[in-house]
Amino acid sequence: MMRILQVDTQQLRRYGRTRVSWAQKLGFGLIKNDHYLQSFSDRDVAAFEAPFGIRDLGVGKANKRLLEMADAMEPDLVIAGHCDTISNETLSEIKRRRPACVIAHCNNDPLFVPSNVERIRSRAGVVDAVFVSTGLRELRQFEGLGARIYHMPNPVEPSVECLDNSRRTDLDIDLLFCSNSTDFTKRLEMVGNIKEAVKQEMNFKTYGSFGEAPVWGRDYDRALAKTKMGLNLNRQEGDYWYSSARMAQLAGNGILLLTSSAPRFDELLPPESAVYFDDESSLIAKIREFQADDAKRQHWASRAREFFHKEINSKLYAQFIVEASLEMGFSHDYVWAQDVMAGEVGQ
């Protein structure tokens, strides 16, 4: 098994008031696969090492501490996530000191944010492999920069997505949409129109918007535990197989998933699992259809939950990243990587 150093924010300074974290799920998956894991929380270390806790003043020290940790731990694999405080020079220095160490970058942010495209391009010049939560069709722009390019999904983690609302009928929230971001998006216009259209028919909660306070941590868990149907609305739609982590959070908890048809998740997910819409009017029609047929809602939500927990879970997700990073050959028929395993891209 591998010695793995994961570099990403671990939300230490939130003291339990954390957001659902794909990086944490990756760490859980690595441990479940019997890898030895050490985590380096770059933003927290920068703050802890800085005068007066001012994070920007601790960036240089955080980079030195990461080198110190890599020297002490001697990792076989370094997985650098969203760790902008860590420079490419530091990652290159780890490689210089340990030539056999493989370095991967995992990026869970959308490509419609220009700064993220530049971040991926920059990392691809110094790491061995890059994993992005957008489908390979959109990732060809990063080929030829040095790193091998792979798609990674948003996984479920059984200890996090531990609900199964598909078994329940006593749920107070008919429809849920949680958001706290308004950058690069017009989705709240649609949400507002839906809210107006269904206000007499169902309880539609929009935490983080329209005057409703956002929910985090256990408050978010409690909101999910009451919910029948959830809107998976990304800030922009259309990038192939791109979704925020919201998709796994909803489907993994047995909440009926309503998502745009544009990213073509119908090519990944089984029939009668996710509910796809083309535009605002078709979404409203789908909401009303499943609100009126609770047995159908339960059936579709159950199929989505079963698929995610069986085929897109943290253990498979983590092992795919290890195997692809080290070019080990794949031990599982990963549903999200059929084109890679066929040798078309990334090998």
PDB file of N, CA and C in Angstrom, residues 109-154:
ATOM      1  N   ASP A 109     -13.405  22.402  -8.963  1.00  0.00           N
ATOM      2  CA  ASP A 109     -14.099  23.637  -9.320  1.00  0.00           C
ATOM      3  C   ASP A 109     -14.459  23.660 -10.803  1.00  0.00           C
ATOM      4  N   PRO A 110     -15.442  24.496 -11.190  1.00  0.00           N
ATOM      5  CA  PRO A 110     -15.911  24.509 -12.580  1.00  0.00           C
ATOM      6  C   PRO A 110     -14.963  25.229 -13.526  1.00  0.00           C
ATOM      7  N   LEU A 111     -15.063  24.880 -14.803  1.00  0.00           N
ATOM      8  CA  LEU A 111     -14.218  25.486 -15.827  1.00  0.00           C
ATOM      9  C   LEU A 111     -14.765  26.811 -16.320  1.00  0.00           C
ATOM     10  N   PHE A 112     -16.011  27.157 -15.968  1.00  0.00           N
ATOM     11  CA  PHE A 112     -16.524  28.452 -16.415  1.00  0.00           C
ATOM     12  C   PHE A 112     -15.987  29.605 -15.564  1.00  0.00           C
ATOM     13  N   VAL A 113     -15.199  29.305 -14.540  1.00  0.00           N
ATOM     14  CA  VAL A 113     -14.488  30.331 -13.777  1.00  0.00           C
ATOM     15  C   VAL A 113     -13.089  30.468 -14.378  1.00  0.00           C
ATOM     16  N   PRO A 114     -12.784  31.566 -15.057  1.00  0.00           N
ATOM     17  CA  PRO A 114     -11.504  31.678 -15.775  1.00  0.00           C
ATOM     18  C   PRO A 114     -10.284  31.440 -14.908  1.00  0.00           C
ATOM     19  N   SER A 115     -10.306  31.917 -13.671  1.00  0.00           N
ATOM     20  CA  SER A 115      -9.140  31.731 -12.806  1.00  0.00           C
ATOM     21  C   SER A 115      -8.878  30.261 -12.525  1.00  0.00           C
ATOM     22  N   ASN A 116      -9.930  29.432 -12.538  1.00  0.00           N
ATOM     23  CA  ASN A 116      -9.726  28.008 -12.292  1.00  0.00           C
ATOM     24  C   ASN A 116      -9.068  27.331 -13.488  1.00  0.00           C
ATOM     25  N   VAL A 117      -9.427  27.743 -14.689  1.00  0.00           N
ATOM     26  CA  VAL A 117      -8.770  27.214 -15.883  1.00  0.00           C
ATOM     27  C   VAL A 117      -7.274  27.515 -15.817  1.00  0.00           C
ATOM     28  N   GLU A 118      -6.937  28.727 -15.419  1.00  0.00           N
ATOM     29  CA  GLU A 118      -5.527  29.093 -15.311  1.00  0.00           C
ATOM     30  C   GLU A 118      -4.843  28.298 -14.208  1.00  0.00           C
ATOM     31  N   ARG A 119      -5.552  28.031 -13.124  1.00  0.00           N
ATOM     32  CA  ARG A 119      -4.993  27.236 -12.026  1.00  0.00           C
ATOM     33  C   ARG A 119      -4.652  25.819 -12.513  1.00  0.00           C
ATOM     34  N   ILE A 120      -5.564  25.218 -13.260  1.00  0.00           N
ATOM     35  CA  ILE A 120      -5.323  23.868 -13.770  1.00  0.00           C
ATOM     36  C   ILE A 120      -4.156  23.867 -14.746  1.00  0.00           C
ATOM     37  N   ARG A 121      -4.131  24.834 -15.634  1.00  0.00           N
ATOM     38  CA  ARG A 121      -3.033  24.910 -16.605  1.00  0.00           C
ATOM     39  C   ARG A 121      -1.687  25.057 -15.892  1.00  0.00           C
ATOM     40  N   SER A 122      -1.668  25.853 -14.856  1.00  0.00           N
ATOM     41  CA  SER A 122      -0.430  26.068 -14.122  1.00  0.00           C
ATOM     42  C   SER A 122       0.033  24.791 -13.421  1.00  0.00           C
ATOM     43  N   ARG A 123      -0.891  24.122 -12.726  1.00  0.00           N
ATOM     44  CA  ARG A 123      -0.519  22.890 -12.023  1.00  0.00           C
ATOM     45  C   ARG A 123      -0.111  21.796 -13.009  1.00  0.00           C
ATOM     46  N   ALA A 124      -0.765  21.735 -14.162  1.00  0.00           N
ATOM     47  CA  ALA A 124      -0.484  20.666 -15.128  1.00  0.00           C
ATOM     48  C   ALA A 124       0.951  20.707 -15.630  1.00  0.00           C
ATOM     49  N   GLY A 125       1.614  21.831 -15.481  1.00  0.00           N
ATOM     50  CA  GLY A 125       2.997  21.936 -15.930  1.00  0.00           C
ATOM     51  C   GLY A 125       3.999  21.339 -14.976  1.00  0.00           C
ATOM     52  N   VAL A 126       3.585  21.034 -13.732  1.00  0.00           N
ATOM     53  CA  VAL A 126       4.562  20.555 -12.744  1.00  0.00           C
ATOM     54  C   VAL A 126       4.181  19.232 -12.097  1.00  0.00           C
ATOM     55  N   VAL A 127       2.932  18.767 -12.278  1.00  0.00           N
ATOM     56  CA  VAL A 127       2.506  17.518 -11.648  1.00  0.00           C
ATOM     57  C   VAL A 127       2.438  16.402 -12.685  1.00  0.00           C
ATOM     58  N   ASP A 128       2.267  15.173 -12.201  1.00  0.00           N
ATOM     59  CA  ASP A 128       2.205  14.020 -13.094  1.00  0.00           C
ATOM     60  C   ASP A 128       0.809  13.764 -13.637  1.00  0.00           C
ATOM     61  N   ALA A 129      -0.212  14.051 -12.837  1.00  0.00           N
ATOM     62  CA  ALA A 129      -1.596  13.785 -13.237  1.00  0.00           C
ATOM     63  C   ALA A 129      -2.503  14.863 -12.661  1.00  0.00           C
ATOM     64  N   VAL A 130      -3.550  15.188 -13.427  1.00  0.00           N
ATOM     65  CA  VAL A 130      -4.539  16.166 -12.992  1.00  0.00           C
ATOM     66  C   VAL A 130      -5.921  15.525 -13.081  1.00  0.00           C
ATOM     67  N   PHE A 131      -6.720  15.695 -12.039  1.00  0.00           N
ATOM     68  CA  PHE A 131      -8.085  15.168 -11.976  1.00  0.00           C
ATOM     69  C   PHE A 131      -9.044  16.346 -11.812  1.00  0.00           C
ATOM     70  N   VAL A 132     -10.058  16.399 -12.680  1.00  0.00           N
ATOM     71  CA  VAL A 132     -10.983  17.529 -12.690  1.00  0.00           C
ATOM     72  C   VAL A 132     -12.410  16.991 -12.686  1.00  0.00           C
ATOM     73  N   SER A 133     -13.293  17.684 -11.979  1.00  0.00           N
ATOM     74  CA  SER A 133     -14.679  17.216 -11.855  1.00  0.00           C
ATOM     75  C   SER A 133     -15.555  17.645 -13.023  1.00  0.00           C
ATOM     76  N   THR A 134     -14.966  17.775 -14.190  1.00  0.00           N
ATOM     77  CA  THR A 134     -15.676  17.987 -15.448  1.00  0.00           C
ATOM     78  C   THR A 134     -15.280  16.851 -16.376  1.00  0.00           C
ATOM     79  N   GLY A 135     -16.188  16.444 -17.261  1.00  0.00           N
ATOM     80  CA  GLY A 135     -15.926  15.310 -18.130  1.00  0.00           C
ATOM     81  C   GLY A 135     -14.791  15.548 -19.118  1.00  0.00           C
ATOM     82  N   LEU A 136     -14.216  14.458 -19.594  1.00  0.00           N
ATOM     83  CA  LEU A 136     -13.035  14.539 -20.456  1.00  0.00           C
ATOM     84  C   LEU A 136     -13.279  15.334 -21.731  1.00  0.00           C
ATOM     85  N   ARG A 137     -14.505  15.368 -22.196  1.00  0.00           N
ATOM     86  CA  ARG A 137     -14.809  16.113 -23.417  1.00  0.00           C
ATOM     87  C   ARG A 137     -14.381  17.568 -23.296  1.00  0.00           C
ATOM     88  N   GLU A 138     -14.458  18.122 -22.089  1.00  0.00           N
ATOM     89  CA  GLU A 138     -14.096  19.516 -21.858  1.00  0.00           C
ATOM     90  C   GLU A 138     -12.626  19.679 -21.433  1.00  0.00           C
ATOM     91  N   LEU A 139     -11.950  18.569 -21.177  1.00  0.00           N
ATOM     92  CA  LEU A 139     -10.613  18.646 -20.597  1.00  0.00           C
ATOM     93  C   LEU A 139      -9.496  18.575 -21.621  1.00  0.00           C
ATOM     94  N   ARG A 140      -9.839  18.410 -22.874  1.00  0.00           N
ATOM     95  CA  ARG A 140      -8.798  18.295 -23.905  1.00  0.00           C
ATOM     96  C   ARG A 140      -7.962  19.563 -24.023  1.00  0.00           C
ATOM     97  N   GLN A 141      -8.502  20.684 -23.562  1.00  0.00           N
ATOM     98  CA  GLN A 141      -7.749  21.942 -23.600  1.00  0.00           C
ATOM     99  C   GLN A 141      -6.489  21.886 -22.731  1.00  0.00           C
ATOM    100  N   PHE A 142      -6.428  20.927 -21.815  1.00  0.00           N
ATOM    101  CA  PHE A 142      -5.282  20.824 -20.915  1.00  0.00           C
ATOM    102  C   PHE A 142      -4.265  19.761 -21.355  1.00  0.00           C
ATOM    103  N   GLU A 143      -4.541  19.080 -22.454  1.00  0.00           N
ATOM    104  CA  GLU A 143      -3.600  18.072 -22.938  1.00  0.00           C
ATOM    105  C   GLU A 143      -2.343  18.756 -23.486  1.00  0.00           C
ATOM    106  N   GLY A 144      -1.222  18.080 -23.358  1.00  0.00           N
ATOM    107  CA  GLY A 144       0.027  18.597 -23.889  1.00  0.00           C
ATOM    108  C   GLY A 144       0.765  19.550 -22.963  1.00  0.00           C
ATOM    109  N   LEU A 145       0.254  19.750 -21.760  1.00  0.00           N
ATOM    110  CA  LEU A 145       0.894  20.668 -20.811  1.00  0.00           C
ATOM    111  C   LEU A 145       1.879  19.953 -19.893  1.00  0.00           C
ATOM    112  N   GLY A 146       1.889  18.620 -19.966  1.00  0.00           N
ATOM    113  CA  GLY A 146       2.824  17.845 -19.150  1.00  0.00           C
ATOM    114  C   GLY A 146       2.157  16.741 -18.367  1.00  0.00           C
ATOM    115  N   ALA A 147       1.028  17.034 -17.742  1.00  0.00           N
ATOM    116  CA  ALA A 147       0.349  16.050 -16.905  1.00  0.00           C
ATOM    117  C   ALA A 147      -0.647  15.230 -17.705  1.00  0.00           C
ATOM    118  N   ARG A 148      -0.889  14.004 -17.239  1.00  0.00           N
ATOM    119  CA  ARG A 148      -2.016  13.220 -17.760  1.00  0.00           C
ATOM    120  C   ARG A 148      -3.305  13.771 -17.158  1.00  0.00           C
ATOM    121  N   ILE A 149      -4.373  13.808 -17.951  1.00  0.00           N
ATOM    122  CA  ILE A 149      -5.623  14.465 -17.543  1.00  0.00           C
ATOM    123  C   ILE A 149      -6.728  13.426 -17.376  1.00  0.00           C
ATOM    124  N   TYR A 150      -7.453  13.509 -16.256  1.00  0.00           N
ATOM    125  CA  TYR A 150      -8.523  12.559 -15.968  1.00  0.00           C
ATOM    126  C   TYR A 150      -9.754  13.298 -15.439  1.00  0.00           C
ATOM    127  N   HIS A 151     -10.907  12.717 -15.702  1.00  0.00           N
ATOM    128  CA  HIS A 151     -12.134  13.157 -15.039  1.00  0.00           C
ATOM    129  C   HIS A 151     -12.279  12.414 -13.714  1.00  0.00           C
ATOM    130  N   MET A 152     -12.763  13.129 -12.699  1.00  0.00           N
ATOM    131  CA  MET A 152     -13.134  12.488 -11.438  1.00  0.00           C
ATOM    132  C   MET A 152     -14.549  12.945 -11.086  1.00  0.00           C
ATOM    133  N   PRO A 153     -15.346  12.074 -10.498  1.00  0.00           N
ATOM    134  CA  PRO A 153     -16.710  12.452 -10.117  1.00  0.00           C
ATOM    135  C   PRO A 153     -16.732  13.070  -8.723  1.00  0.00           C
ATOM    136  N   ASN A 154     -17.912  13.485  -8.285  1.00  0.00           N
ATOM    137  CA  ASN A 154     -18.140  13.819  -6.878  1.00  0.00           C
ATOM    138  C   ASN A 154     -18.698  12.572  -6.203  1.00  0.00           C
TER     139      ASN A 154
END
